[in-house]
């Protein structure tokens, strides 16, 4: 799984409560065993909102965020 190194102020991650040190273990119903899988899952996400599954201090939490990939 991928660990969050930093959460940028104003980012989608900050808005939903993801913190530095969280371990991202899944996106939607897909496990993300490494960064490449995490990146691919986010890019390929067609579900809106995207559900991020993260682990913090042994507890698994789900975070939902609407990602706007469409150009206006």
C-alpha atoms as a printed R data frame, in Angstrom:
   type eleno elety resid chain resno       x      y       z
1  ATOM     1    CA   UNK     A     1   0.000  0.000   0.000
2  ATOM     2    CA   UNK     A     2   0.967  3.612  -0.494
3  ATOM     3    CA   UNK     A     3   1.573  5.940   2.425
4  ATOM     4    CA   UNK     A     4   0.518  9.587   2.307
5  ATOM     5    CA   UNK     A     5   3.643 11.691   2.733
6  ATOM     6    CA   UNK     A     6   2.049 15.116   2.738
7  ATOM     7    CA   UNK     A     7  -1.438 16.565   2.350
8  ATOM     8    CA   UNK     A     8  -1.542 19.859   0.516
9  ATOM     9    CA   UNK     A     9  -3.668 22.654   1.953
10 ATOM    10    CA   UNK     A    10  -6.951 22.951   0.068
11 ATOM    11    CA   UNK     A    11  -6.560 19.567  -1.642
12 ATOM    12    CA   UNK     A    12  -9.318 16.984  -2.007
13 ATOM    13    CA   UNK     A    13  -7.421 14.811   0.485
14 ATOM    14    CA   UNK     A    14  -7.459 17.560   3.105
15 ATOM    15    CA   UNK     A    15 -11.161 18.235   2.514
16 ATOM    16    CA   UNK     A    16 -12.138 14.631   3.272
17 ATOM    17    CA   UNK     A    17  -9.787 14.196   6.231
18 ATOM    18    CA   UNK     A    18  -6.907 12.129   4.841
19 ATOM    19    CA   UNK     A    19  -3.751 12.789   6.862
20 ATOM    20    CA   UNK     A    20  -0.017 12.400   6.303
21 ATOM    21    CA   UNK     A    21   0.914  8.878   7.359
22 ATOM    22    CA   UNK     A    22  -2.370  7.320   6.245
23 ATOM    23    CA   UNK     A    23  -1.928  4.125   4.267
24 ATOM    24    CA   UNK     A    24  -4.102  3.994   1.131
25 ATOM    25    CA   UNK     A    25  -5.237  0.392   0.651
26 ATOM    26    CA   UNK     A    26  -8.010  0.733  -1.934
27 ATOM    27    CA   UNK     A    27  -9.976  2.860  -4.370
28 ATOM    28    CA   UNK     A    28 -13.653  2.064  -4.887
29 ATOM    29    CA   UNK     A    29 -13.809 -1.746  -4.748
30 ATOM    30    CA   UNK     A    30 -10.239 -2.239  -5.974
31 ATOM    31    CA   UNK     A    31  -7.252 -3.042  -3.745
32 ATOM    32    CA   UNK     A    32  -4.189 -0.875  -4.342
33 ATOM    33    CA   UNK     A    33  -1.132 -2.847  -3.229
34 ATOM    34    CA   UNK     A    34   1.325 -0.254  -4.594
35 ATOM    35    CA   UNK     A    35   1.525  3.320  -5.881
36 ATOM    36    CA   UNK     A    36   1.092  2.313  -9.533
37 ATOM    37    CA   UNK     A    37  -2.137  0.472  -8.718
38 ATOM    38    CA   UNK     A    38  -3.350  3.480  -6.696
39 ATOM    39    CA   UNK     A    39  -2.566  5.890  -9.515
40 ATOM    40    CA   UNK     A    40  -4.245  3.671 -12.117
41 ATOM    41    CA   UNK     A    41  -7.351  3.194  -9.970
42 ATOM    42    CA   UNK     A    42  -7.819  6.938  -9.507
43 ATOM    43    CA   UNK     A    43  -7.272  7.720 -13.181
44 ATOM    44    CA   UNK     A    44  -9.648  4.948 -14.266
45 ATOM    45    CA   UNK     A    45 -12.325  5.818 -11.698
46 ATOM    46    CA   UNK     A    46 -15.691  6.322 -13.323
47 ATOM    47    CA   UNK     A    47 -17.616  6.234 -10.077
48 ATOM    48    CA   UNK     A    48 -18.500  9.613  -8.665
49 ATOM    49    CA   UNK     A    49 -17.647 10.119  -5.858
50 ATOM    50    CA   UNK     A    50 -14.451  8.090  -5.588
51 ATOM    51    CA   UNK     A    51 -14.198  6.025  -2.397
52 ATOM    52    CA   UNK     A    52 -10.703  5.954  -0.872
53 ATOM    53    CA   UNK     A    53 -10.022  3.212   1.673
54 ATOM    54    CA   UNK     A    54  -7.263  4.222   4.092
55 ATOM    55    CA   UNK     A    55  -5.756  2.767   7.225
56 ATOM    56    CA   UNK     A    56  -4.696  4.941  10.156
57 ATOM    57    CA   UNK     A    57  -3.285  3.501  13.370
58 ATOM    58    CA   UNK     A    58  -4.748  0.094  12.554
59 ATOM    59    CA   UNK     A    59  -8.256  1.407  11.823
60 ATOM    60    CA   UNK     A    60  -9.655  1.326   8.270
61 ATOM    61    CA   UNK     A    61 -11.641  4.369   7.180
62 ATOM    62    CA   UNK     A    62 -13.525  5.188   3.985
63 ATOM    63    CA   UNK     A    63 -13.363  8.639   2.416
64 ATOM    64    CA   UNK     A    64 -15.582  9.812  -0.431
65 ATOM    65    CA   UNK     A    65 -14.520 12.607  -2.732
66 ATOM    66    CA   UNK     A    66 -15.813 13.921  -6.025
67 ATOM    67    CA   UNK     A    67 -12.878 14.201  -8.406
68 ATOM    68    CA   UNK     A    68 -13.351 16.584 -11.305
69 ATOM    69    CA   UNK     A    69 -11.314 15.222 -14.212
70 ATOM    70    CA   UNK     A    70 -13.600 16.703 -16.867
71 ATOM    71    CA   UNK     A    71 -12.552 19.906 -18.568
72 ATOM    72    CA   UNK     A    72 -15.019 22.791 -18.446
